[in-house]
PDB file of C-alpha atoms in Angstrom:
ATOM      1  CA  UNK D   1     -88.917 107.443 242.742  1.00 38.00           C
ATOM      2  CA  UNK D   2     -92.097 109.583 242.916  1.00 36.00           C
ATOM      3  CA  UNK D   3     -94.774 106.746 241.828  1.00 37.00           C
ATOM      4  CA  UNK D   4     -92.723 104.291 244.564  1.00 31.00           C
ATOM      5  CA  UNK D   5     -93.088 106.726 247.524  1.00 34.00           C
ATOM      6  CA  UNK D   6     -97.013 107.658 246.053  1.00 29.00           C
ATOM      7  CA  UNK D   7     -97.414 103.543 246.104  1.00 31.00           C
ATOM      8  CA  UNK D   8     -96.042 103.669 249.720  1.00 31.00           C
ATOM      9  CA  UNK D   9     -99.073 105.719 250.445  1.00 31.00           C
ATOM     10  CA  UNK D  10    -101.441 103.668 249.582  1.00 26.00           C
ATOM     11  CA  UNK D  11    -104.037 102.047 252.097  1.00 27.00           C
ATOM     12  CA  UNK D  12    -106.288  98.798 250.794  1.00 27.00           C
ATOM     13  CA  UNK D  13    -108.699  98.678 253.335  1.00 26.00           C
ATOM     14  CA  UNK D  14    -111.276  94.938 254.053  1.00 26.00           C
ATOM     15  CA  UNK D  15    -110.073  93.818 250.356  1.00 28.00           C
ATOM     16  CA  UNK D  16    -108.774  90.203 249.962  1.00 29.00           C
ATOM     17  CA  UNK D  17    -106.997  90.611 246.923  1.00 27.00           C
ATOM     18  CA  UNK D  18    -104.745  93.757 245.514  1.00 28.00           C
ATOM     19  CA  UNK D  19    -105.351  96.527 244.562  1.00 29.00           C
ATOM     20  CA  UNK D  20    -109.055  96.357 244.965  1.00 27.00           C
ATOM     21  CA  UNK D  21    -110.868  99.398 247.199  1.00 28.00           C
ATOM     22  CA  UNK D  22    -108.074 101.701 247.223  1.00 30.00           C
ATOM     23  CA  UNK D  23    -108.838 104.039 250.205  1.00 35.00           C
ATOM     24  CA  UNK D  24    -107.767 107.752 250.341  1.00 37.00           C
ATOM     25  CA  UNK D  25    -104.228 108.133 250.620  1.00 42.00           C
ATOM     26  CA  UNK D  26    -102.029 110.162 253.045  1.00 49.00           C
ATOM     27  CA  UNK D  27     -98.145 111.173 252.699  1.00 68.00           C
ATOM     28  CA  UNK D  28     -97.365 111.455 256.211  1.00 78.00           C
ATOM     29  CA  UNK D  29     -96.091 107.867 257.110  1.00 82.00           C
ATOM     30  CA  UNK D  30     -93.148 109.221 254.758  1.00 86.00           C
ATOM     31  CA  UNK D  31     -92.532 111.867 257.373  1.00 89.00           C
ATOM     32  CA  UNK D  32     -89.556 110.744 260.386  1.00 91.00           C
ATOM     33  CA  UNK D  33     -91.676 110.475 263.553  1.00 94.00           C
ATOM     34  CA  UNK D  34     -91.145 112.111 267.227  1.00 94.00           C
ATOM     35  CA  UNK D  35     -88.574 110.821 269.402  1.00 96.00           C
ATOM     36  CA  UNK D  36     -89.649 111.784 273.106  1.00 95.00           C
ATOM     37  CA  UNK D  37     -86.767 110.646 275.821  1.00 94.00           C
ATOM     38  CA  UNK D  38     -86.587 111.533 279.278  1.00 92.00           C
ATOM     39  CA  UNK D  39     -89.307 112.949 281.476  1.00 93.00           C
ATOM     40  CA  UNK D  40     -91.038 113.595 278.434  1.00 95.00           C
ATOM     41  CA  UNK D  41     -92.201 110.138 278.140  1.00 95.00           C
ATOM     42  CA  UNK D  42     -93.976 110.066 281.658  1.00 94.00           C
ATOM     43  CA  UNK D  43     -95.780 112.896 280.599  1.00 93.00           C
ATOM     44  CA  UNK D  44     -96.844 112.193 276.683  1.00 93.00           C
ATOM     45  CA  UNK D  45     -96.811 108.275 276.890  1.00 94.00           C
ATOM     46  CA  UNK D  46     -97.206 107.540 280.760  1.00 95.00           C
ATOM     47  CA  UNK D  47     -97.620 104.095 281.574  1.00 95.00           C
ATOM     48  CA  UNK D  48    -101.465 104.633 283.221  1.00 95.00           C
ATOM     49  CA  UNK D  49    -102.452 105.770 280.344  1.00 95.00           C
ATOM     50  CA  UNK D  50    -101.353 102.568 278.020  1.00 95.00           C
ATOM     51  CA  UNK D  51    -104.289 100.479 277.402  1.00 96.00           C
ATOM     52  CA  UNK D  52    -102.517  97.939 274.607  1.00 93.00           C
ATOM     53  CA  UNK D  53     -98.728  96.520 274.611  1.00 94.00           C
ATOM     54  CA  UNK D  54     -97.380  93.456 272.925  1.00 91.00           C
ATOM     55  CA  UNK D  55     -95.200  92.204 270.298  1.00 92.00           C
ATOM     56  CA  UNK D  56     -92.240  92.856 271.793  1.00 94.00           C
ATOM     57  CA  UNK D  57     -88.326  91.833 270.869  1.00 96.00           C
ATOM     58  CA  UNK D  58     -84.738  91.493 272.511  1.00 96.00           C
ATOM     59  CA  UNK D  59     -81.417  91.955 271.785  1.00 97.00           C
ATOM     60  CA  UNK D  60     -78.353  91.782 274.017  1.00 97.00           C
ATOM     61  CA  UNK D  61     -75.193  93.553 274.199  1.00 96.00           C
ATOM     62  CA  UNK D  62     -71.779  92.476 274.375  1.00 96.00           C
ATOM     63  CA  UNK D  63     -71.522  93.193 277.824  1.00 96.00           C
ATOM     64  CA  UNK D  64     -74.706  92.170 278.974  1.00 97.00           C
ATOM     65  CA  UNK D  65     -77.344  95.332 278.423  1.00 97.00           C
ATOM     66  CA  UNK D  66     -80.668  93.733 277.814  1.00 98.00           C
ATOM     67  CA  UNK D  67     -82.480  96.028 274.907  1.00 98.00           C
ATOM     68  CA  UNK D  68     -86.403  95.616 274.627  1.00 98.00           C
ATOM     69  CA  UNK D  69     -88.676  96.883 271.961  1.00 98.00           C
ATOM     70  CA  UNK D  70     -93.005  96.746 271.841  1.00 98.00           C
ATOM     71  CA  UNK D  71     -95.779  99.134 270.814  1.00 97.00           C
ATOM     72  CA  UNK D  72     -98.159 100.434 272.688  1.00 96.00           C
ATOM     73  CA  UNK D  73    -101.443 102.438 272.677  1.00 94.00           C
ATOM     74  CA  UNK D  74    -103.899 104.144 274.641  1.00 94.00           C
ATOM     75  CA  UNK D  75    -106.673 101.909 273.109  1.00 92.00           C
ATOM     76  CA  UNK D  76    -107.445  98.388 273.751  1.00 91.00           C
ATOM     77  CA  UNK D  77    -106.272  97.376 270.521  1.00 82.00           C
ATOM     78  CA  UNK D  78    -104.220  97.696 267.150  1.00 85.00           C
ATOM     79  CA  UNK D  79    -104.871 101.401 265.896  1.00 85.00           C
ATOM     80  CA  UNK D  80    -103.569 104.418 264.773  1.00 85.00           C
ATOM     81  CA  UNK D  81    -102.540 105.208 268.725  1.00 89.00           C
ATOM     82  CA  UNK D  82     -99.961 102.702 268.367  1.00 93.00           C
ATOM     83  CA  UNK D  83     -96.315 103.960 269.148  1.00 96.00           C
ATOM     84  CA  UNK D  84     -93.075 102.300 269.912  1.00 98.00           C
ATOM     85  CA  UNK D  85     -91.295 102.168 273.645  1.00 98.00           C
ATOM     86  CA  UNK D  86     -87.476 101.049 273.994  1.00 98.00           C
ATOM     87  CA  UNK D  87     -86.393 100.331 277.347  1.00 97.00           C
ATOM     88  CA  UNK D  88     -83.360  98.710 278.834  1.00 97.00           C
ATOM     89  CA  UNK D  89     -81.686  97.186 281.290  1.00 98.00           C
ATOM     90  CA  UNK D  90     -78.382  96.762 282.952  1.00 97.00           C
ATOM     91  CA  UNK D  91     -79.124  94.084 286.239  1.00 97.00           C
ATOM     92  CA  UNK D  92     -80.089  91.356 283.656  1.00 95.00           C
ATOM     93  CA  UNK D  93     -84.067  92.316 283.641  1.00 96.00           C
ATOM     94  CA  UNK D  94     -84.481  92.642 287.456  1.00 97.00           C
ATOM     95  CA  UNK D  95     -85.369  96.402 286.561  1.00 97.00           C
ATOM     96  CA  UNK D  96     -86.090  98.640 283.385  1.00 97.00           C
ATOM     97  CA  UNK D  97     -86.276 102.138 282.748  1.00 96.00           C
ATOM     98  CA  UNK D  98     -87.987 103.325 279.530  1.00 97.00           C
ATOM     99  CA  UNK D  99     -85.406 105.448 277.701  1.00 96.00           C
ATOM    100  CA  UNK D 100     -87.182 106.305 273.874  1.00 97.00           C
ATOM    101  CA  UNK D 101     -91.104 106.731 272.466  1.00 97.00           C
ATOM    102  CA  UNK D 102     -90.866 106.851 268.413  1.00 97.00           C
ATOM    103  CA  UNK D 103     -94.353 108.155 268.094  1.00 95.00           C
ATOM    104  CA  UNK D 104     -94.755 109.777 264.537  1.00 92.00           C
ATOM    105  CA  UNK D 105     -97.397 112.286 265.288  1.00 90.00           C
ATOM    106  CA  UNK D 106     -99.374 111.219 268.898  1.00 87.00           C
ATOM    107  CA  UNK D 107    -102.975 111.171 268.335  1.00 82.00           C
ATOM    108  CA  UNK D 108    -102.584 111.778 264.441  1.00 83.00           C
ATOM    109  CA  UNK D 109    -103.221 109.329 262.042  1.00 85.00           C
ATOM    110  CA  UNK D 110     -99.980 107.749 261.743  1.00 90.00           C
ATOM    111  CA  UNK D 111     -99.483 104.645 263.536  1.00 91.00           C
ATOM    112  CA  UNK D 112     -95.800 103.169 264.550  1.00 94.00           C
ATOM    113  CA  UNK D 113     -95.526  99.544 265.081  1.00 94.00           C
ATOM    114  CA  UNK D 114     -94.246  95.408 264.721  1.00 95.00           C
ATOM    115  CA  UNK D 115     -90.852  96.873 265.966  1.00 97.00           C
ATOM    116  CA  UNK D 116     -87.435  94.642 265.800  1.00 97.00           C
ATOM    117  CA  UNK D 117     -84.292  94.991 267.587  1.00 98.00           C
ATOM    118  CA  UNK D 118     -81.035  93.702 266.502  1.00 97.00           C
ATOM    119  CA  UNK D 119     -77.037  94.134 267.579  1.00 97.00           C
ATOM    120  CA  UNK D 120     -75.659  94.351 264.556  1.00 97.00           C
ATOM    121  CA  UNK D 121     -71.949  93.595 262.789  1.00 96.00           C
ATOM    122  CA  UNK D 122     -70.674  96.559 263.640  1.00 95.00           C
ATOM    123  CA  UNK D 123     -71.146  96.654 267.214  1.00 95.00           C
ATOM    124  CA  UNK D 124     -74.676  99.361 267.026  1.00 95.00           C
ATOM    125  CA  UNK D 125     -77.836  98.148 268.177  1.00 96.00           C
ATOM    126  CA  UNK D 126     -80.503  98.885 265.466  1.00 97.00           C
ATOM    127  CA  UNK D 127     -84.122  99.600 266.615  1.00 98.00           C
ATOM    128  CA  UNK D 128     -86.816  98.255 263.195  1.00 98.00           C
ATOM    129  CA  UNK D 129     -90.514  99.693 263.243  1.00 97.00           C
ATOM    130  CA  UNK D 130     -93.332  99.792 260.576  1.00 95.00           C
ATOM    131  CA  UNK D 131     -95.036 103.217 259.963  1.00 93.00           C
ATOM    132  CA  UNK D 132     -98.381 104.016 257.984  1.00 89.00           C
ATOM    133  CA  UNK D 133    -101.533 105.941 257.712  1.00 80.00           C
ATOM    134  CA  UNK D 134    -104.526 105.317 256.223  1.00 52.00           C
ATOM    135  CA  UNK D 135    -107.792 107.074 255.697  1.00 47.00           C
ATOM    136  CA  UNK D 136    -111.069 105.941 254.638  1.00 37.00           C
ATOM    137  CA  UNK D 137    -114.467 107.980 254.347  1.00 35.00           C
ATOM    138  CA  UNK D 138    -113.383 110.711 257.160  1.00 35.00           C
ATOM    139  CA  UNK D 139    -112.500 108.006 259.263  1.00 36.00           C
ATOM    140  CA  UNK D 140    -109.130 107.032 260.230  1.00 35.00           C
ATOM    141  CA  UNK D 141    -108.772 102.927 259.576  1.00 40.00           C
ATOM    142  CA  UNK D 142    -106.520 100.587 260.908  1.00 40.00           C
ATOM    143  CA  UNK D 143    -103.829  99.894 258.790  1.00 41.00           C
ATOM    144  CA  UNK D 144    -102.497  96.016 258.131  1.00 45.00           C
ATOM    145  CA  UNK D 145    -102.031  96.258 254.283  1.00 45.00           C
ATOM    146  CA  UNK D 146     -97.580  95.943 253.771  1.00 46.00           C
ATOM    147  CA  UNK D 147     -98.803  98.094 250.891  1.00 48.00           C
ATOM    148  CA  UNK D 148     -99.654 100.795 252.735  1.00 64.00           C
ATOM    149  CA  UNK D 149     -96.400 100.245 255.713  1.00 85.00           C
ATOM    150  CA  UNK D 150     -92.605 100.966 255.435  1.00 92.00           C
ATOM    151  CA  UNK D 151     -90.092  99.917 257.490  1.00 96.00           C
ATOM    152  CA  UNK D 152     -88.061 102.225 259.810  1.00 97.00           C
ATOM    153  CA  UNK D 153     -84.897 102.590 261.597  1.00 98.00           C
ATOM    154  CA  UNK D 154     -82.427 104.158 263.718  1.00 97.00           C
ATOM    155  CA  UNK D 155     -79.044 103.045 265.466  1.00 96.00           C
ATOM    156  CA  UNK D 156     -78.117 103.189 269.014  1.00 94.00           C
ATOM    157  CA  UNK D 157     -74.316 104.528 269.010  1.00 91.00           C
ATOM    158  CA  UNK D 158     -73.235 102.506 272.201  1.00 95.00           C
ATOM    159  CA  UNK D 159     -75.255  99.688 273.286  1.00 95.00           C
ATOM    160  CA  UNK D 160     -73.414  99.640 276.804  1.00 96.00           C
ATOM    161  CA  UNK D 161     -74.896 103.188 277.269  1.00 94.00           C
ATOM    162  CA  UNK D 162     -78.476 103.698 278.960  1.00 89.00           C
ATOM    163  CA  UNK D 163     -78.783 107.013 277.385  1.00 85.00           C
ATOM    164  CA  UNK D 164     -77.004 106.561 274.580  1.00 81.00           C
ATOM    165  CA  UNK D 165     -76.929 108.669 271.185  1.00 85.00           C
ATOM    166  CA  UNK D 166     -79.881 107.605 268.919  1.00 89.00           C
ATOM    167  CA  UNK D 167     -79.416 108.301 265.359  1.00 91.00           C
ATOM    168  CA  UNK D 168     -81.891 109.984 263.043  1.00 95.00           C
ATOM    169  CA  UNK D 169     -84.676 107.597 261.966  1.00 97.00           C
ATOM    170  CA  UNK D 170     -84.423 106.129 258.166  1.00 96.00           C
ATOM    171  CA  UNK D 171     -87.178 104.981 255.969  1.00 96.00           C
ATOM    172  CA  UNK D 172     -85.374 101.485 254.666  1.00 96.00           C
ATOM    173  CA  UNK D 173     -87.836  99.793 252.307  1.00 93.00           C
ATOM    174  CA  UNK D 174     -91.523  99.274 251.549  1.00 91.00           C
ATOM    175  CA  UNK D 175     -93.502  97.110 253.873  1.00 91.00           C
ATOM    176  CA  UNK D 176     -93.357  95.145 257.495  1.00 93.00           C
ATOM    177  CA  UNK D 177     -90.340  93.093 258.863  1.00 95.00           C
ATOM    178  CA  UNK D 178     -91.454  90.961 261.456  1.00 92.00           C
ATOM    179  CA  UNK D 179     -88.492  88.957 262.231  1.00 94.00           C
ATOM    180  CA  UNK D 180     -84.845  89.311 263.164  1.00 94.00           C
ATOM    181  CA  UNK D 181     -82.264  90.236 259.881  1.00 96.00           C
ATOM    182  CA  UNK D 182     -79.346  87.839 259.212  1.00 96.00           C
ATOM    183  CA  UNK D 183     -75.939  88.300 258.128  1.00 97.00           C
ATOM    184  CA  UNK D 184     -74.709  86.281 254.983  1.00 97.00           C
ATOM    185  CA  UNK D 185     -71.357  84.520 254.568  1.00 97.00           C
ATOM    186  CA  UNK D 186     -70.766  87.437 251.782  1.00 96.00           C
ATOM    187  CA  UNK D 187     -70.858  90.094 254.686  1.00 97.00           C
ATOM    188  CA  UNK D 188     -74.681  91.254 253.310  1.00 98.00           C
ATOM    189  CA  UNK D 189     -77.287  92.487 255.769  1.00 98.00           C
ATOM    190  CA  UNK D 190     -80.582  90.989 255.013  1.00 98.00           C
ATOM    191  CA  UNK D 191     -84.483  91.853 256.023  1.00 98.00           C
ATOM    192  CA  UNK D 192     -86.998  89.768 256.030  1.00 97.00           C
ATOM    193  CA  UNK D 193     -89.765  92.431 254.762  1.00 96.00           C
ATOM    194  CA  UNK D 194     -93.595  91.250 253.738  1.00 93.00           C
ATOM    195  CA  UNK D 195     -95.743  93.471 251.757  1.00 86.00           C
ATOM    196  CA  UNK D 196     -98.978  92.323 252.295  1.00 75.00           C
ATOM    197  CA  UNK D 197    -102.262  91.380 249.445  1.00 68.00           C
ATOM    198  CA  UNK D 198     -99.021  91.350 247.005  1.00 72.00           C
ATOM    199  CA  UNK D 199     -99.796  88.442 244.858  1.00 72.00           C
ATOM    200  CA  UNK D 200     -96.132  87.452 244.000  1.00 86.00           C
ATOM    201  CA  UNK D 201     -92.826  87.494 245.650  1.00 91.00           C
ATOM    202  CA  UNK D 202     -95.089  89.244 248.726  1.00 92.00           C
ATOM    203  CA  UNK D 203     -91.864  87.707 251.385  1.00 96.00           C
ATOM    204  CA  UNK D 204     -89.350  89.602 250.358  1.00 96.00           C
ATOM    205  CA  UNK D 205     -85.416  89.722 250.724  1.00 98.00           C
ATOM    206  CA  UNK D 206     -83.989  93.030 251.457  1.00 98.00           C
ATOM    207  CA  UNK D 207     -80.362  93.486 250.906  1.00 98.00           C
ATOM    208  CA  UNK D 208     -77.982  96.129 251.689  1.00 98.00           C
ATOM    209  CA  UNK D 209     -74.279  95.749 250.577  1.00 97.00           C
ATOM    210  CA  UNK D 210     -72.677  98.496 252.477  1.00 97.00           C
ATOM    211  CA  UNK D 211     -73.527  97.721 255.998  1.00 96.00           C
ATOM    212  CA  UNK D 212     -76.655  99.425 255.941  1.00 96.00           C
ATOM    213  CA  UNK D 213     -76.268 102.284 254.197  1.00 95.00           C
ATOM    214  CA  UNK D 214     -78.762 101.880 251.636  1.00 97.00           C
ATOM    215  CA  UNK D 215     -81.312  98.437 250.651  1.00 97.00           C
ATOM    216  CA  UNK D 216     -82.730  97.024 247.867  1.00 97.00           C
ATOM    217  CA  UNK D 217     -84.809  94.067 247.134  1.00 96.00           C
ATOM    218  CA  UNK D 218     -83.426  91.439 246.179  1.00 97.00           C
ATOM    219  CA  UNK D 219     -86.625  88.919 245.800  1.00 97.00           C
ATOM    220  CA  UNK D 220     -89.044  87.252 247.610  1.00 97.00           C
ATOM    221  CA  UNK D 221     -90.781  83.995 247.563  1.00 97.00           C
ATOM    222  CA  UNK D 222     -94.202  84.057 246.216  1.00 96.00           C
ATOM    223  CA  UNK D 223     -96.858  82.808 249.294  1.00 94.00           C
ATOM    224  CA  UNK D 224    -100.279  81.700 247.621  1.00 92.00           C
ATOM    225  CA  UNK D 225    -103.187  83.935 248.670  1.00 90.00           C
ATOM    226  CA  UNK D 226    -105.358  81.212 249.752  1.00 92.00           C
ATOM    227  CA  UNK D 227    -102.840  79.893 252.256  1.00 93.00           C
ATOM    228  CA  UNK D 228    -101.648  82.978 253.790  1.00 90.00           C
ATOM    229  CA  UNK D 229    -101.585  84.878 256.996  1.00 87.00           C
ATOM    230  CA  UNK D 230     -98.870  87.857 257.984  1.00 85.00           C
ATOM    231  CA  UNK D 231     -95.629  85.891 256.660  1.00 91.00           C
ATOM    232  CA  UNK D 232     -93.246  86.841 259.097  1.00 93.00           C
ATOM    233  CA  UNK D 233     -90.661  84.991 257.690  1.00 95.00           C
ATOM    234  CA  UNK D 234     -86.736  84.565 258.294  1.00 95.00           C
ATOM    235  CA  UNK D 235     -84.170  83.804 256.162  1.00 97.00           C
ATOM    236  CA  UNK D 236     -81.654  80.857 256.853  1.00 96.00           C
ATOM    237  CA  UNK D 237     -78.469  80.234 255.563  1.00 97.00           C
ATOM    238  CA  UNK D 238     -77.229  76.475 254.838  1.00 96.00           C
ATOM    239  CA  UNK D 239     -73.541  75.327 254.441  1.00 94.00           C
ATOM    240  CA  UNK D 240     -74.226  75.278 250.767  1.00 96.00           C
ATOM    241  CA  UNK D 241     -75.040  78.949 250.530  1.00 96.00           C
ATOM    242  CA  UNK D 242     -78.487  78.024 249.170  1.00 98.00           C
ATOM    243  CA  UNK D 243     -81.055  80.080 251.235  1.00 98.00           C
ATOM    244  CA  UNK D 244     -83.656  79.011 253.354  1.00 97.00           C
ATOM    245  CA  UNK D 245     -86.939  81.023 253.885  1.00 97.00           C
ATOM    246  CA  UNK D 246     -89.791  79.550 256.524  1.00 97.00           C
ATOM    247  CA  UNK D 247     -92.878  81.236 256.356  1.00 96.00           C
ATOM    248  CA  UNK D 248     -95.882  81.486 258.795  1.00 94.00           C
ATOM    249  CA  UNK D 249     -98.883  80.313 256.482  1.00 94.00           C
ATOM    250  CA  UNK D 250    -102.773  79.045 258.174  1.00 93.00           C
ATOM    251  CA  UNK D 251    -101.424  76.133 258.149  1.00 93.00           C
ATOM    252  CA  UNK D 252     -98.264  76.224 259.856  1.00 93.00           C
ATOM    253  CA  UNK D 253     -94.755  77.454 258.491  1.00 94.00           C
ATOM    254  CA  UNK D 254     -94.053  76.908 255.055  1.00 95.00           C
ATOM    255  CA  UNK D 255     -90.681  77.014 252.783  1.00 97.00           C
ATOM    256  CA  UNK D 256     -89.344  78.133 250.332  1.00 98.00           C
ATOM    257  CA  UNK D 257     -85.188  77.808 248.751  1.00 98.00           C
ATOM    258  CA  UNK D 258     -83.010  80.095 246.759  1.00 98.00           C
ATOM    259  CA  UNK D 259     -80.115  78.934 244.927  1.00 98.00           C
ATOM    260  CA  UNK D 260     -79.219  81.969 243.310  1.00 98.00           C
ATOM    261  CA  UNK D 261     -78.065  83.683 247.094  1.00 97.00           C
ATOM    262  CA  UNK D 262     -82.115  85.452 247.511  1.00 97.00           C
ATOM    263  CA  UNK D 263     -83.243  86.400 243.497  1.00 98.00           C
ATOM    264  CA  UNK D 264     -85.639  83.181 242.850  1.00 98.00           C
ATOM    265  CA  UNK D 265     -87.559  81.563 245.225  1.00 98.00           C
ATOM    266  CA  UNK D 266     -89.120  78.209 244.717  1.00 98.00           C
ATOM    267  CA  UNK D 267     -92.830  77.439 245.645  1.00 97.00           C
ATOM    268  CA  UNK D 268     -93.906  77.589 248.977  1.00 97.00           C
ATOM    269  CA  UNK D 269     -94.787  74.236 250.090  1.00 97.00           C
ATOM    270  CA  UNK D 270     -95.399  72.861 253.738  1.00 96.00           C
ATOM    271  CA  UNK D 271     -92.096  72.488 255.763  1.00 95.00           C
ATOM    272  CA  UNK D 272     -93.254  69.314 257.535  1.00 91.00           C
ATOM    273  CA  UNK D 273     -92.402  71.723 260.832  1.00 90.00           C
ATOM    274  CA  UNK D 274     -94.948  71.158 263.116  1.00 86.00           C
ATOM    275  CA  UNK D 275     -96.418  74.461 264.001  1.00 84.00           C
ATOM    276  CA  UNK D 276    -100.022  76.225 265.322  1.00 84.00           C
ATOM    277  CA  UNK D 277     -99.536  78.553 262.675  1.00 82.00           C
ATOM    278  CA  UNK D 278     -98.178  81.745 265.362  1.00 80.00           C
ATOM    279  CA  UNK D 279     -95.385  83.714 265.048  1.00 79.00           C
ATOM    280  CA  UNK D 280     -91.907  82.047 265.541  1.00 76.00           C
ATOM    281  CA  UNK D 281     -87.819  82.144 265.394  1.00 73.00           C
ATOM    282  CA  UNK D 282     -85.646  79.942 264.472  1.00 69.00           C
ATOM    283  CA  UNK D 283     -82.094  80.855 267.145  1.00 65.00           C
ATOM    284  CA  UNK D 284     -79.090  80.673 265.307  1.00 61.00           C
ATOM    285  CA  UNK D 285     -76.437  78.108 267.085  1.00 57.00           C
TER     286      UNK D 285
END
């Protein structure tokens, strides 16, 4: 467990290929960030003051409740400023209020960010963010290595609620989910989690068997290095069971199947999708 949460620290900073130029490690992206609520927000994380926002998701609750997740900064870019807003709504998006700010430590080097949200099985609304740090030379870097990212969460008790009870961020796995988790015929919660400069099985499939209680990795399709760009796969289910895994690649979205319900993945190979090679979701009918 100790070399696992020591590899979680690690930051590999302008390299192509892992683990070249491994940068100086920090321990803090381990830590459970800041959750600011109420007026608090307005004054730590005021809108004026937000110079970046963007890549933001949406969930809906049985009754209607529109959820919204991004990240935010007060620099004009990607950095270690970034944080994570949820707001909500209950006219159907005509108005929002901002209700939560994970921010792990404000200006410190810890960065929160590529949030999910998701209504899950069991009625709770679960909020998904990436958390690092990195370090380099004195100089605080910005992080896009999987290798150097976990991935977060917390539940929101009632999803009807606009101040509802948030439970107490988790640290669920190593790396960066970019997409929305799926629910298997078996009952199984999955993630869609990419760890970054991995040379094999870097899209992984996350698995927990007790309705999120604990996750474990089940396996992951291996993307070839010269063909890849953030992953940000998804996970499909077919009426066979077999498992279906498109991929964002330079080139579009590739695929890859599982027959074995997520342990072996074939090779990645072009879907035939047509795609500019951006970020995408398949909607589940």
């Amino acid at each position: 467990m100790n070399n696992i949460r020591l590899l979680a620290g690690l930051l590999f900073v302008f390299c192509p290929y892992f683990p070249e130029a491994i940068a100086q490690t920090s321990p803090l992206e381990l830590n459970p960030p800041r959750l600011i609520v109420g007026a608090d927000i307005a004054r730590q994380h005021a809108v004026e003051t937000r110079k970046f926002s963007g890549i933001s998701s949406l969930a809906v609750s049985p009754k209607g409740r529109l959820w919204a997740v991004w990240y935010a900064g007060i620099t004009p870019g990607e950095d270690l400023n970034n944080y994570v807003v949820l707001a909500t709504s209950g006219d159907l998006g005509k108005s929002w209020e901002e209700v939560l700010v994970i921010d792990p430590d404000g200006p410190g080097p810890v960065r929160a960010y590529d949030p999910e949200i998701w209504l899950a099985p069991d009625g709770k609304i679960r909020v998904f963010w990436a958390q690092a740090s990195a370090r380099t030379g004195g100089t605080w870097a910005l992080v896009t290595e999987g290798t150097a990212a976990g991935v977060w969460a917390l539940e929101i008790e009632d999803p009807e609620a606009p101040l509802s009870v948030w439970g107490e961020p988790k640290r669920l796995a190593d790396g960066v989910m970019m997409c929305k988790p799926l629910v298997l015929s078996t009952g199984e919660w999955v993630l869609p989690v990419s760890f970054w400069k991995m040379e094999k099985e870097n899209a992984r499939m996350v698995v927990s068997s007790d309705d999120g209680q604990s996750w474990h990795v089940r396996g992951g399709a291996s993307v070839p290095d010269d063909v890849r760009a953030y992953d940000e796969h998804m996970i499909v289910e077919r009426k066979d069971r077999s498992l279906w895994m498109l991929i964002r690649t330079k080139y579009g979205i590739g695929e890859s199947t599982s027959m074995d319900r997520g342990v072996t993945w074939t090779p990645v190979v072009p879907s035939g999708i047509q795609h500019p090679s951006s970020r995408f979701f398949k909607i589940e009918r």
